[in-house]
PDB file of N, CA, C and O in Angstrom:
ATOM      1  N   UNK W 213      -8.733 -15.619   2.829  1.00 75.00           N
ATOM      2  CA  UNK W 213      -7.649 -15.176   3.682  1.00 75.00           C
ATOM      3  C   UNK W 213      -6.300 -15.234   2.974  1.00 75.00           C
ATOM      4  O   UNK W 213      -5.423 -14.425   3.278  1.00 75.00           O
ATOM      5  N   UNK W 214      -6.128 -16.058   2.147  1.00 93.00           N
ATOM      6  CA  UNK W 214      -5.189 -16.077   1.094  1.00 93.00           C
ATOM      7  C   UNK W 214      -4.860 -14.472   0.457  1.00 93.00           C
ATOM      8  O   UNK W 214      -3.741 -13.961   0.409  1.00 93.00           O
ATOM      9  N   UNK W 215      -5.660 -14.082   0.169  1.00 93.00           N
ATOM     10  CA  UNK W 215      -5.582 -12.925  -0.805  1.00 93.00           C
ATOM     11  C   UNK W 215      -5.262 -12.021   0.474  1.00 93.00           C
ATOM     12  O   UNK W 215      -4.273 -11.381   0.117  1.00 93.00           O
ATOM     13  N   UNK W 216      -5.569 -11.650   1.728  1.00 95.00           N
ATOM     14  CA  UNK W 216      -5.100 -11.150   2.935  1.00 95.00           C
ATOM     15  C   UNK W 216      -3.809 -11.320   2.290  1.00 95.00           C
ATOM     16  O   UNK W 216      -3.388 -10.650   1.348  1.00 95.00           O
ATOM     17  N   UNK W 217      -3.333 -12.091   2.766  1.00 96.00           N
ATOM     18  CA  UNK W 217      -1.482 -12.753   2.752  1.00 96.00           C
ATOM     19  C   UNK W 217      -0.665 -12.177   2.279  1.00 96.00           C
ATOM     20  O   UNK W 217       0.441 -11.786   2.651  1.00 96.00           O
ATOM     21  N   UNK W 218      -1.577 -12.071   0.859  1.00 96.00           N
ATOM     22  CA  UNK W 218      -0.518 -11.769  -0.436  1.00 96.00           C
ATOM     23  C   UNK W 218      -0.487 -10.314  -0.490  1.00 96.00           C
ATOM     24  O   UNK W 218       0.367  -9.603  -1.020  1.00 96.00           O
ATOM     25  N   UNK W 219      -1.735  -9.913   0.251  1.00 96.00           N
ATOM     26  CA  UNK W 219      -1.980  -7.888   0.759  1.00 96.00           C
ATOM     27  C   UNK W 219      -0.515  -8.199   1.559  1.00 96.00           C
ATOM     28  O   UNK W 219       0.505  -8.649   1.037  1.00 96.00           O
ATOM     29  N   UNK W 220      -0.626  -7.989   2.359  1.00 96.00           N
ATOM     30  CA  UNK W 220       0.412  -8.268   3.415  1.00 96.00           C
ATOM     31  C   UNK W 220       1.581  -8.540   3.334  1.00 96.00           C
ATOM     32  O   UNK W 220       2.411  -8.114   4.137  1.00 96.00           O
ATOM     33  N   UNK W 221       1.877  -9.351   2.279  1.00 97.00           N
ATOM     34  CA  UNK W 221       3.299  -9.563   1.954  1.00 97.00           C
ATOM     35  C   UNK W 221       3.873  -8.604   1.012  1.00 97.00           C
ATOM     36  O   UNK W 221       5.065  -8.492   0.726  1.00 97.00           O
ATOM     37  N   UNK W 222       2.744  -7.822   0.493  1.00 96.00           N
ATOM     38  CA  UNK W 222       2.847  -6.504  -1.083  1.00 96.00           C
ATOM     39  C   UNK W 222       3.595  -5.270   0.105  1.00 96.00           C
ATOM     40  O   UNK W 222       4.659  -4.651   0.093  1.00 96.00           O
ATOM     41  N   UNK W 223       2.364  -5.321   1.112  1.00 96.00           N
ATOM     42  CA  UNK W 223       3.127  -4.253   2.497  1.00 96.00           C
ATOM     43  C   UNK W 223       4.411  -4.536   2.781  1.00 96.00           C
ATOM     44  O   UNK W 223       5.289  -3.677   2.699  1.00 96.00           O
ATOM     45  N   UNK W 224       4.633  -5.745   3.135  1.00 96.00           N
ATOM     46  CA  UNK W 224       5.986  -5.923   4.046  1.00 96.00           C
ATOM     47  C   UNK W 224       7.258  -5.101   2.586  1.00 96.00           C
ATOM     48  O   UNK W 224       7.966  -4.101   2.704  1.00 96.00           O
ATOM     49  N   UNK W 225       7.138  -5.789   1.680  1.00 96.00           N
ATOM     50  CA  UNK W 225       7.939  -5.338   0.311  1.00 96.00           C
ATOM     51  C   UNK W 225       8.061  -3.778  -0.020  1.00 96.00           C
ATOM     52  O   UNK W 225       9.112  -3.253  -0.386  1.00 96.00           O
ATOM     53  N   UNK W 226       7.131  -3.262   0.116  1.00 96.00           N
ATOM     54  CA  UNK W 226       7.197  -1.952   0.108  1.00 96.00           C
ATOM     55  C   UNK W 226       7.713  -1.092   1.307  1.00 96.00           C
ATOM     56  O   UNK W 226       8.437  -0.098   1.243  1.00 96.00           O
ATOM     57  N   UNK W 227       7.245  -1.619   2.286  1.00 95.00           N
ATOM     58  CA  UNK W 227       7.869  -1.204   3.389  1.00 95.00           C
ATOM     59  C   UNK W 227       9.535  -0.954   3.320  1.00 95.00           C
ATOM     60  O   UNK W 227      10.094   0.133   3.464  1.00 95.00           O
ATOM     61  N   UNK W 228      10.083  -2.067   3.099  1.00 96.00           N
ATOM     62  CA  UNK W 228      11.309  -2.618   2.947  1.00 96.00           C
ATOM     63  C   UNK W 228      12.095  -1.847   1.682  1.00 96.00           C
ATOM     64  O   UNK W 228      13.209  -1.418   1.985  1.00 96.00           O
ATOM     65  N   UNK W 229      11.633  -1.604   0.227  1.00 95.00           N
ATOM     66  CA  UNK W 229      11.806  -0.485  -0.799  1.00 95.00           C
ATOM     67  C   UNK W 229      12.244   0.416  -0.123  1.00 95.00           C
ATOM     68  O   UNK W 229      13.414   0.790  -0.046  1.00 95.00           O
ATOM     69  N   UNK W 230      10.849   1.028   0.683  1.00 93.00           N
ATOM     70  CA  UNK W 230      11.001   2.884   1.239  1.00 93.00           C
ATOM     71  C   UNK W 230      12.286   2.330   2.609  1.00 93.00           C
ATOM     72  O   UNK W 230      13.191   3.164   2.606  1.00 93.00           O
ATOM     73  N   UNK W 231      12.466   1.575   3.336  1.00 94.00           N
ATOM     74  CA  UNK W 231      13.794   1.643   3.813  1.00 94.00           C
ATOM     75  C   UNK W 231      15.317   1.951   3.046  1.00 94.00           C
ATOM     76  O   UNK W 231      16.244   2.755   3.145  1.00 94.00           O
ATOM     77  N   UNK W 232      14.946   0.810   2.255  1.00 94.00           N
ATOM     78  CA  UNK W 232      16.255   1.318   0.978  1.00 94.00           C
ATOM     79  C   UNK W 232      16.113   1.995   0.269  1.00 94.00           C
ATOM     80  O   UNK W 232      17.237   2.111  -0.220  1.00 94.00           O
ATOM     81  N   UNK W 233      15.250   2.864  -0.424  1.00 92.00           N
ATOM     82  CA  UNK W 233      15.570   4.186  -0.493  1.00 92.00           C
ATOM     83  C   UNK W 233      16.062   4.968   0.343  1.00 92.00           C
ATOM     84  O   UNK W 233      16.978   5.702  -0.028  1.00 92.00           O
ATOM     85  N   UNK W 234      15.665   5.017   1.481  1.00 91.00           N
ATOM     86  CA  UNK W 234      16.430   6.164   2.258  1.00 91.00           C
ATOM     87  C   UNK W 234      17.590   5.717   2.583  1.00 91.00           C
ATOM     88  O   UNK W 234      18.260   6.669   2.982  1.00 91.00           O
ATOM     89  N   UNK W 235      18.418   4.347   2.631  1.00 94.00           N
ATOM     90  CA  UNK W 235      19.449   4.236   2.395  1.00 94.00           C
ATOM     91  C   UNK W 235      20.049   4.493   1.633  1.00 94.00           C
ATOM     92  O   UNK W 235      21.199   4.762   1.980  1.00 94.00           O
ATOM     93  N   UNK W 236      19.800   4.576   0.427  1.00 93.00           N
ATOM     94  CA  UNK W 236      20.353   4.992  -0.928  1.00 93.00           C
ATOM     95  C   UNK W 236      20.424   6.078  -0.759  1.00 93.00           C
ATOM     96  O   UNK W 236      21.577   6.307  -1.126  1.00 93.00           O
ATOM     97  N   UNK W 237      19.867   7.311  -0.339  1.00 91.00           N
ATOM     98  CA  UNK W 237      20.003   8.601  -0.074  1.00 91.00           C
ATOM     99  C   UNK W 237      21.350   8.572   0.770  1.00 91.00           C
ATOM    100  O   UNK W 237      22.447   9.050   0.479  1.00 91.00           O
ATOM    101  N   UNK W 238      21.044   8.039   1.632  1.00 93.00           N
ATOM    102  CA  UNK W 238      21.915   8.296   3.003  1.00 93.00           C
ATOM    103  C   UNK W 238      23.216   7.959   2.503  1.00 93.00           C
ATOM    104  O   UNK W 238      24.061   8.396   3.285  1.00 93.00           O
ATOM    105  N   UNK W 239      23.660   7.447   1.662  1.00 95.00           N
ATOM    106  CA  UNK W 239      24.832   6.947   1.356  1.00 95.00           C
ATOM    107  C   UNK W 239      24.959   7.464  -0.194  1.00 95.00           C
ATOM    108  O   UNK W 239      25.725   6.847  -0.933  1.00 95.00           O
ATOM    109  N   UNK W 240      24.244   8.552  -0.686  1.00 93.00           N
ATOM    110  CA  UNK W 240      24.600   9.384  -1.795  1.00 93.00           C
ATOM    111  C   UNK W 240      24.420   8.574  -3.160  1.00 93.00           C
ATOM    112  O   UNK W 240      24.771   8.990  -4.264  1.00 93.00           O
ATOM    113  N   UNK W 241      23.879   7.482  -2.923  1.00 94.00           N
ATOM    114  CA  UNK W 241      23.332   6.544  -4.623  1.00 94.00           C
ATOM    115  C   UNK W 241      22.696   7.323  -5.172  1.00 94.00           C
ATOM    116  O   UNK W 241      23.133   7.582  -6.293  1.00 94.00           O
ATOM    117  N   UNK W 242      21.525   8.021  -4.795  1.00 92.00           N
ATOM    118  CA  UNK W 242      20.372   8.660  -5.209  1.00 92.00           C
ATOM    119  C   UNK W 242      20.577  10.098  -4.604  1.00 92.00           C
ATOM    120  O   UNK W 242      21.291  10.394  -3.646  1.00 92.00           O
ATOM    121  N   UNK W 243      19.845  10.876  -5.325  1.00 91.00           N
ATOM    122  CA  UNK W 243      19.580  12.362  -4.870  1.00 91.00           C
ATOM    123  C   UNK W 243      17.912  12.163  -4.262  1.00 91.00           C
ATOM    124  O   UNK W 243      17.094  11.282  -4.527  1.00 91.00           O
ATOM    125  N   UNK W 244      17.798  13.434  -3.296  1.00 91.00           N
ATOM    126  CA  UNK W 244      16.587  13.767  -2.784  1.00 91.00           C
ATOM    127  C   UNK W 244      15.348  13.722  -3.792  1.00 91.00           C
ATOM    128  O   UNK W 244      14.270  13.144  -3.654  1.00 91.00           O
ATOM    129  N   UNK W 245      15.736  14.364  -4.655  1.00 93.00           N
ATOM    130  CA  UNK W 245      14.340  14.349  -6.031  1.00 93.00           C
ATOM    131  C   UNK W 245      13.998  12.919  -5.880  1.00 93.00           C
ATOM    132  O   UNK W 245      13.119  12.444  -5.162  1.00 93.00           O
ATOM    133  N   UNK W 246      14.945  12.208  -6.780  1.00 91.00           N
ATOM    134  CA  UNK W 246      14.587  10.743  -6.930  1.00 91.00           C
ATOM    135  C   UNK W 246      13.752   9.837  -6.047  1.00 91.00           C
ATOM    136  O   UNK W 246      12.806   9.125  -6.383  1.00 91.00           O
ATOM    137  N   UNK W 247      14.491  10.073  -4.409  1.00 91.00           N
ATOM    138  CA  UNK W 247      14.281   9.195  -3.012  1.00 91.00           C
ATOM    139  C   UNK W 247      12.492  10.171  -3.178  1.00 91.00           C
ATOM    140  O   UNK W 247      11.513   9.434  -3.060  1.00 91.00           O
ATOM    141  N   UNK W 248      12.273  11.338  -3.371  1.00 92.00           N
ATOM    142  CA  UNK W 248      10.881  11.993  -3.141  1.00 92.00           C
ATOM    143  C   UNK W 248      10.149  11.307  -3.979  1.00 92.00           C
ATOM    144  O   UNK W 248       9.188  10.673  -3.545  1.00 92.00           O
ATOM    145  N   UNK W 249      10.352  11.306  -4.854  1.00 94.00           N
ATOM    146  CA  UNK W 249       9.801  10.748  -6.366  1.00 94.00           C
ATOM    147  C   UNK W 249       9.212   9.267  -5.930  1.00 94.00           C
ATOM    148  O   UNK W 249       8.057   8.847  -5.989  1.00 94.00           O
ATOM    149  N   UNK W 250      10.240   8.724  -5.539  1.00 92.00           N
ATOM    150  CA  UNK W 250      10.176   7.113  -5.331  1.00 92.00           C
ATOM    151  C   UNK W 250       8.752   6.618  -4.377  1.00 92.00           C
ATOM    152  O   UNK W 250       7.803   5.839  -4.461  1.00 92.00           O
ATOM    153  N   UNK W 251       9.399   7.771  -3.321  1.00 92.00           N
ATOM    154  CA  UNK W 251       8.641   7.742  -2.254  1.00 92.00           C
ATOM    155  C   UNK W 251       6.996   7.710  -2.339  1.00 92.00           C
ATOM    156  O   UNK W 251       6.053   6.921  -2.290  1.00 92.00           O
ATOM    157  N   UNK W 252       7.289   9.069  -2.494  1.00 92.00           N
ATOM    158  CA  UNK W 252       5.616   9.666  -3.614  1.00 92.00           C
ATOM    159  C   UNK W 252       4.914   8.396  -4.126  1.00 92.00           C
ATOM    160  O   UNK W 252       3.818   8.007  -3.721  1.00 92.00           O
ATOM    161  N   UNK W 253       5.733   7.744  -5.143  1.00 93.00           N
ATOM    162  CA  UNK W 253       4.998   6.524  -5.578  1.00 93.00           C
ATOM    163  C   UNK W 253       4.163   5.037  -4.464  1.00 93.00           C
ATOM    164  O   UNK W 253       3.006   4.628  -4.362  1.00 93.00           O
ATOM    165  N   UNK W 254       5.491   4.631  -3.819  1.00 93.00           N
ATOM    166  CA  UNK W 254       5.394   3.921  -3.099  1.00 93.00           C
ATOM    167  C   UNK W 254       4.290   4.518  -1.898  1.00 93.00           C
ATOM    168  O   UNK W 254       3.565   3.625  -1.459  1.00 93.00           O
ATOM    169  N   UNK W 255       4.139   5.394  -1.516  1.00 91.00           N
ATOM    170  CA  UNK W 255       3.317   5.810  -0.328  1.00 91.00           C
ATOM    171  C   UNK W 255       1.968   5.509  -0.931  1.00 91.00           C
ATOM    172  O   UNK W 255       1.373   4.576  -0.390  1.00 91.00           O
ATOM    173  N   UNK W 256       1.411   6.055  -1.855  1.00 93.00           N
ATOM    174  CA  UNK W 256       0.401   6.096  -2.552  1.00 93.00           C
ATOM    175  C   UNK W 256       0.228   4.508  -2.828  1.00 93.00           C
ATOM    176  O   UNK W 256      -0.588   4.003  -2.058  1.00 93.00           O
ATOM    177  N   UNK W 257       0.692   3.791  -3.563  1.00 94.00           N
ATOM    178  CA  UNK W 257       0.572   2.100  -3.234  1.00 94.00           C
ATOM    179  C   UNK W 257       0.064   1.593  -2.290  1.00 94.00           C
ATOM    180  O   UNK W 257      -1.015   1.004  -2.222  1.00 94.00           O
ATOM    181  N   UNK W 258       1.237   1.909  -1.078  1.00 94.00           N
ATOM    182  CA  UNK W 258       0.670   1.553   0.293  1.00 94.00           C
ATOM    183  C   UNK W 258      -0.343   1.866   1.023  1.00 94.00           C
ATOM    184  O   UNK W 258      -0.729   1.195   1.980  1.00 94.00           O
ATOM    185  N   UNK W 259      -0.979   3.172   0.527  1.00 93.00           N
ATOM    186  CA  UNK W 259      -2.244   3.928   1.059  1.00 93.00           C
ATOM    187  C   UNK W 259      -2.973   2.760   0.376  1.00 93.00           C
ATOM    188  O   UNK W 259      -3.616   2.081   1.177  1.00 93.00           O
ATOM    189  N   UNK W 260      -3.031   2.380  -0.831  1.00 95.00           N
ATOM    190  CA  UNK W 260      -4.221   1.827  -1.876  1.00 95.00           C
ATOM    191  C   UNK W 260      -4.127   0.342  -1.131  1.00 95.00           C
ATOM    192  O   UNK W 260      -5.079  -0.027  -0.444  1.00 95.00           O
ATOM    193  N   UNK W 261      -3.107  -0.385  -1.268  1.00 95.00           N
ATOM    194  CA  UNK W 261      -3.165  -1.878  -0.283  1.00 95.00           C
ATOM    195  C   UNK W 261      -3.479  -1.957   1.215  1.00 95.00           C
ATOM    196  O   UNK W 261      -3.993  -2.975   1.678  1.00 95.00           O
ATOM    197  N   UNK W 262      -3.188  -0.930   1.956  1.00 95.00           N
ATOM    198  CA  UNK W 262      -3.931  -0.534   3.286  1.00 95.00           C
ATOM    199  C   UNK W 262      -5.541  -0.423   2.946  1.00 95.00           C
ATOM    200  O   UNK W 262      -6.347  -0.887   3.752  1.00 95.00           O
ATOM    201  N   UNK W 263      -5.974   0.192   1.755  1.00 95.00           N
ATOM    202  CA  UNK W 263      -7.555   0.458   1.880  1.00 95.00           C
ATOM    203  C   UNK W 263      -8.125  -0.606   1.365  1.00 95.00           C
ATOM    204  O   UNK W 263      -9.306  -0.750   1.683  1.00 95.00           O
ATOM    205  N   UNK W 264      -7.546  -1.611   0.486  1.00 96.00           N
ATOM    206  CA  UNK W 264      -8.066  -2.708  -0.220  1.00 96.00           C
ATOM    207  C   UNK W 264      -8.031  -4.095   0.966  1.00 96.00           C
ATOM    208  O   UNK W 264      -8.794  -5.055   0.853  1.00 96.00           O
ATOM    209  N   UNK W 265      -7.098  -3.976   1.975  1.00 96.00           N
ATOM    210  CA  UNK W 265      -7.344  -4.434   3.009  1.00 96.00           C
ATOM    211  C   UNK W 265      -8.231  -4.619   3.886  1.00 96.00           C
ATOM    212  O   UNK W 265      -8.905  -5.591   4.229  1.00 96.00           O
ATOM    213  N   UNK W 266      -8.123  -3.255   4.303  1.00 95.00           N
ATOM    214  CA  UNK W 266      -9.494  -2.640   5.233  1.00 95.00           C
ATOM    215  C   UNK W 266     -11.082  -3.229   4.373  1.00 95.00           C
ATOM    216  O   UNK W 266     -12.058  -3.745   4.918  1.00 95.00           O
ATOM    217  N   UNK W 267     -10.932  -3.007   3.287  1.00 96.00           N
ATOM    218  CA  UNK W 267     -12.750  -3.069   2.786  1.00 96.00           C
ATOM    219  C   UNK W 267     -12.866  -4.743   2.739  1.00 96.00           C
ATOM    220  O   UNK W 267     -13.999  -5.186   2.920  1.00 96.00           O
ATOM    221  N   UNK W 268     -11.539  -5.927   2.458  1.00 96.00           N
ATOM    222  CA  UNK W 268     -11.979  -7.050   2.593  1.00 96.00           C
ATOM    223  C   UNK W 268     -12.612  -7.574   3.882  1.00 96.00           C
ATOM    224  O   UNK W 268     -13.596  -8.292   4.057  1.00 96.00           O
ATOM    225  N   UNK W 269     -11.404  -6.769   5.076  1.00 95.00           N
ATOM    226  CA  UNK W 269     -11.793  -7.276   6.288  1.00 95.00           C
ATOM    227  C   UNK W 269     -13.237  -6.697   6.785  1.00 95.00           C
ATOM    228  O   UNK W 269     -13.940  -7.167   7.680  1.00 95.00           O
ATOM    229  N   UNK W 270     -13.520  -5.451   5.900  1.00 96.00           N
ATOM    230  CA  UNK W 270     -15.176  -5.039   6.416  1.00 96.00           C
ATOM    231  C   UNK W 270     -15.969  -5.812   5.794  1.00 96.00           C
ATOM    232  O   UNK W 270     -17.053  -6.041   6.331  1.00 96.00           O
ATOM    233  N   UNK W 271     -15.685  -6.382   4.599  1.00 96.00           N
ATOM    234  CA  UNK W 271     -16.770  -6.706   3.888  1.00 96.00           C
ATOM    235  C   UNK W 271     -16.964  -8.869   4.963  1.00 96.00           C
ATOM    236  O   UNK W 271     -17.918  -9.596   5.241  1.00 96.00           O
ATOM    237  N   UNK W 272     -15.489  -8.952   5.142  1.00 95.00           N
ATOM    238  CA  UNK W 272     -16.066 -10.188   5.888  1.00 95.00           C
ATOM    239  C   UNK W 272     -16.538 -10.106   7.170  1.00 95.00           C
ATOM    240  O   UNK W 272     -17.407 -10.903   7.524  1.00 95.00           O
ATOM    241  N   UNK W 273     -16.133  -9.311   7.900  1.00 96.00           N
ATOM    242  CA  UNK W 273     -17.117  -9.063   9.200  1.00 96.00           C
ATOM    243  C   UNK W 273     -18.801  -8.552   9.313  1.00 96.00           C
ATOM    244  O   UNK W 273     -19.657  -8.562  10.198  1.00 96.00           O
ATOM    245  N   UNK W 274     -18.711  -8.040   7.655  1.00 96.00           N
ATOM    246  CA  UNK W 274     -20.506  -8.180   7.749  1.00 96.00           C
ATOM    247  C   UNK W 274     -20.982  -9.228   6.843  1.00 96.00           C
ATOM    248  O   UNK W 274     -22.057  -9.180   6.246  1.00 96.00           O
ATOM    249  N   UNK W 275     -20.243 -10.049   6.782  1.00 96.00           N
ATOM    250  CA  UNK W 275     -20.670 -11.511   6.373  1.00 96.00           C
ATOM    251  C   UNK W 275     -20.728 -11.484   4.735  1.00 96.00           C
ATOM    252  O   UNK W 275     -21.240 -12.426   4.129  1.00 96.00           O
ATOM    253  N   UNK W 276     -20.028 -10.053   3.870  1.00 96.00           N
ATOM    254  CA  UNK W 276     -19.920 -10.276   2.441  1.00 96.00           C
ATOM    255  C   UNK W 276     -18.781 -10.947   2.055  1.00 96.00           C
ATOM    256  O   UNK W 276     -17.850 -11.389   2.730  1.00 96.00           O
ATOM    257  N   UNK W 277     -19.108 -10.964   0.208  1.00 96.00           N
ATOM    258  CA  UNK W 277     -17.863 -11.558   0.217  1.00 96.00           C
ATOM    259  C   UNK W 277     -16.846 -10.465  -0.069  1.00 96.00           C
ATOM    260  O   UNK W 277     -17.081  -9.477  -0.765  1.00 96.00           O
ATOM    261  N   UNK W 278     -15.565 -10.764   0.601  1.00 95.00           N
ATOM    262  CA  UNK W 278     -14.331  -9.830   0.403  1.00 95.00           C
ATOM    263  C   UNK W 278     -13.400  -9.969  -1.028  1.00 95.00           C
ATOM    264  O   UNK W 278     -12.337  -9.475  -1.405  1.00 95.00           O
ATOM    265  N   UNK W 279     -14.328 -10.853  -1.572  1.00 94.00           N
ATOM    266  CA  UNK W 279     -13.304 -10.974  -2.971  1.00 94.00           C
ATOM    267  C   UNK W 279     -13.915 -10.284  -3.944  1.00 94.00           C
ATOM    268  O   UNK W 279     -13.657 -10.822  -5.021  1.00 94.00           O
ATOM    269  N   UNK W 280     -14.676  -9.246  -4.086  1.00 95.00           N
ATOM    270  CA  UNK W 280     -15.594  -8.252  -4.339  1.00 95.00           C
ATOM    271  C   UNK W 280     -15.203  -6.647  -3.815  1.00 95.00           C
ATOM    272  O   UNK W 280     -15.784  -5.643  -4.228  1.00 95.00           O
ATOM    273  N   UNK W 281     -14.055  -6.653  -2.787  1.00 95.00           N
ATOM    274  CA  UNK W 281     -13.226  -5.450  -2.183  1.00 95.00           C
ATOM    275  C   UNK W 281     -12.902  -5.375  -3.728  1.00 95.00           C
ATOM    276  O   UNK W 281     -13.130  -6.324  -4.478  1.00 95.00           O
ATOM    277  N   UNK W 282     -12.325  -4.120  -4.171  1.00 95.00           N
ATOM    278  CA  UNK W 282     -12.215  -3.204  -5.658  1.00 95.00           C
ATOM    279  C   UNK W 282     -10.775  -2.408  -5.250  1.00 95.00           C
ATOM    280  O   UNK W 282     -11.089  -1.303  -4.808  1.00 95.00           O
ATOM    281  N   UNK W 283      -9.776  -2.531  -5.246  1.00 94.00           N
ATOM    282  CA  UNK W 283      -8.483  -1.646  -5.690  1.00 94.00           C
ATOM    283  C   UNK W 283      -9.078  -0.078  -5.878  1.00 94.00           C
ATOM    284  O   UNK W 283      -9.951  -0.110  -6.745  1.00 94.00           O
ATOM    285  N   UNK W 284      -8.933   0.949  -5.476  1.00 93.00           N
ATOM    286  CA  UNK W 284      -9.214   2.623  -4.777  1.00 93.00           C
ATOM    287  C   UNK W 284      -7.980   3.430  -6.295  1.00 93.00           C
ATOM    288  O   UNK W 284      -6.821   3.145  -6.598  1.00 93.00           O
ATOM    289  N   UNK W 285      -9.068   4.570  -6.951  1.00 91.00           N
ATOM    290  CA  UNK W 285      -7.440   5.070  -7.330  1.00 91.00           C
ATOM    291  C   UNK W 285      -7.121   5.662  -6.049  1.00 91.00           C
ATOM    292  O   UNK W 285      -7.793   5.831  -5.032  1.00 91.00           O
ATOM    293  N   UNK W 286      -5.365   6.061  -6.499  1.00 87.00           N
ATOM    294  CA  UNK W 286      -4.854   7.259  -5.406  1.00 87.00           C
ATOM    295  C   UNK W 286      -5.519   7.841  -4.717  1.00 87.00           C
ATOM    296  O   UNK W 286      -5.556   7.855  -3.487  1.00 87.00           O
ATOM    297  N   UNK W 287      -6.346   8.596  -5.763  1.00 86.00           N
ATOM    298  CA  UNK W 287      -6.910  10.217  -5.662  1.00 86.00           C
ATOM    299  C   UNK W 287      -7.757   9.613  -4.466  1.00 86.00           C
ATOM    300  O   UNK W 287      -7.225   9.494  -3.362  1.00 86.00           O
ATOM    301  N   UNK W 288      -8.979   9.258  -4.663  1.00 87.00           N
ATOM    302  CA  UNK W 288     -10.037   8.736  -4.185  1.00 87.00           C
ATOM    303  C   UNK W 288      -9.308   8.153  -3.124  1.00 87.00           C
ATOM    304  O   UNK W 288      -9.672   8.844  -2.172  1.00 87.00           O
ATOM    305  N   UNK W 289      -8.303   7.106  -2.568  1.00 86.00           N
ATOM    306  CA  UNK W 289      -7.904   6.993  -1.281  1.00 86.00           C
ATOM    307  C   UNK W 289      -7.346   8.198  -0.442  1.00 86.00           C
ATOM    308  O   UNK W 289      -7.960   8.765   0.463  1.00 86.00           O
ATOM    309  N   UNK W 290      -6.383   8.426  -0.783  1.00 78.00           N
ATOM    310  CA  UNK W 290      -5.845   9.829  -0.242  1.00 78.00           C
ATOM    311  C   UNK W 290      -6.662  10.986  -0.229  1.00 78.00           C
ATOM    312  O   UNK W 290      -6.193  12.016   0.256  1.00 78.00           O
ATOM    313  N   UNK W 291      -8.222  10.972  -0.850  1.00 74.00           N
ATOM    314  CA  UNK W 291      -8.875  12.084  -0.798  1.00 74.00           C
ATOM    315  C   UNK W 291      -9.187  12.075   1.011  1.00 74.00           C
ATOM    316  O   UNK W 291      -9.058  13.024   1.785  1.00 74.00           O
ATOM    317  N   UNK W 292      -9.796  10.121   1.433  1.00 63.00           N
ATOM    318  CA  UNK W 292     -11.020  10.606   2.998  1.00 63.00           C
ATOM    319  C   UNK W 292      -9.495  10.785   3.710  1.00 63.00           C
ATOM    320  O   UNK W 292      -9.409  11.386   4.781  1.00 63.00           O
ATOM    321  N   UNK W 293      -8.346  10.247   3.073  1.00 53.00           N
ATOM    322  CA  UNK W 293      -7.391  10.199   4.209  1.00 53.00           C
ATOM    323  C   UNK W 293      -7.073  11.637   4.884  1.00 53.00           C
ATOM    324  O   UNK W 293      -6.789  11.789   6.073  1.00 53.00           O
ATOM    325  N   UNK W 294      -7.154  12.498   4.074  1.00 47.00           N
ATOM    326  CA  UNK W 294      -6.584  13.875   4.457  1.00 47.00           C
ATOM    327  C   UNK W 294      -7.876  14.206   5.520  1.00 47.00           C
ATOM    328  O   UNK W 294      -7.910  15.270   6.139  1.00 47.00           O
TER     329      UNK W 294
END
């Protein structure tokens, strides 16, 4: 459940990034490219720690072990997402 945590706290951080980016936009630090760019990155992260999540908590509700869940590339997460 530890390793949960530290999922979770990677979310809250990123979360918090893609806020300030769009502050940084909003207040002209950054241009749109950049804030897209940024974004782009960070979304894709968050897709991959959302799915590395999900497979611990499946793998402990059928009684495996979750420290055996595997990190998703991009592609392959964002592929079932669409």
């Amino acid at each position: 459940m530890e390793q949960d945590q530290r999922i979770l706290a990677r979310i809250t951080e990123m979360v918090e990034d893609e806020r300030k980016l769009r502050a940084s936009l909003a207040s002209g630090e950054i241009d749109s490219g950049t804030e897209q760019q940024r974004l782009g990155q960070l979304e894709r992260e968050l897709d991959q720690c959302w799915d590395l999540l999900r497979q611990r908590r499946a793998k402990t509700e059928f009684g495996e072990n979750p420290d055996e869940a595997q990190v998703r590339s991009s592609s392959q997460v964002e592929g079932y997402l669409e």
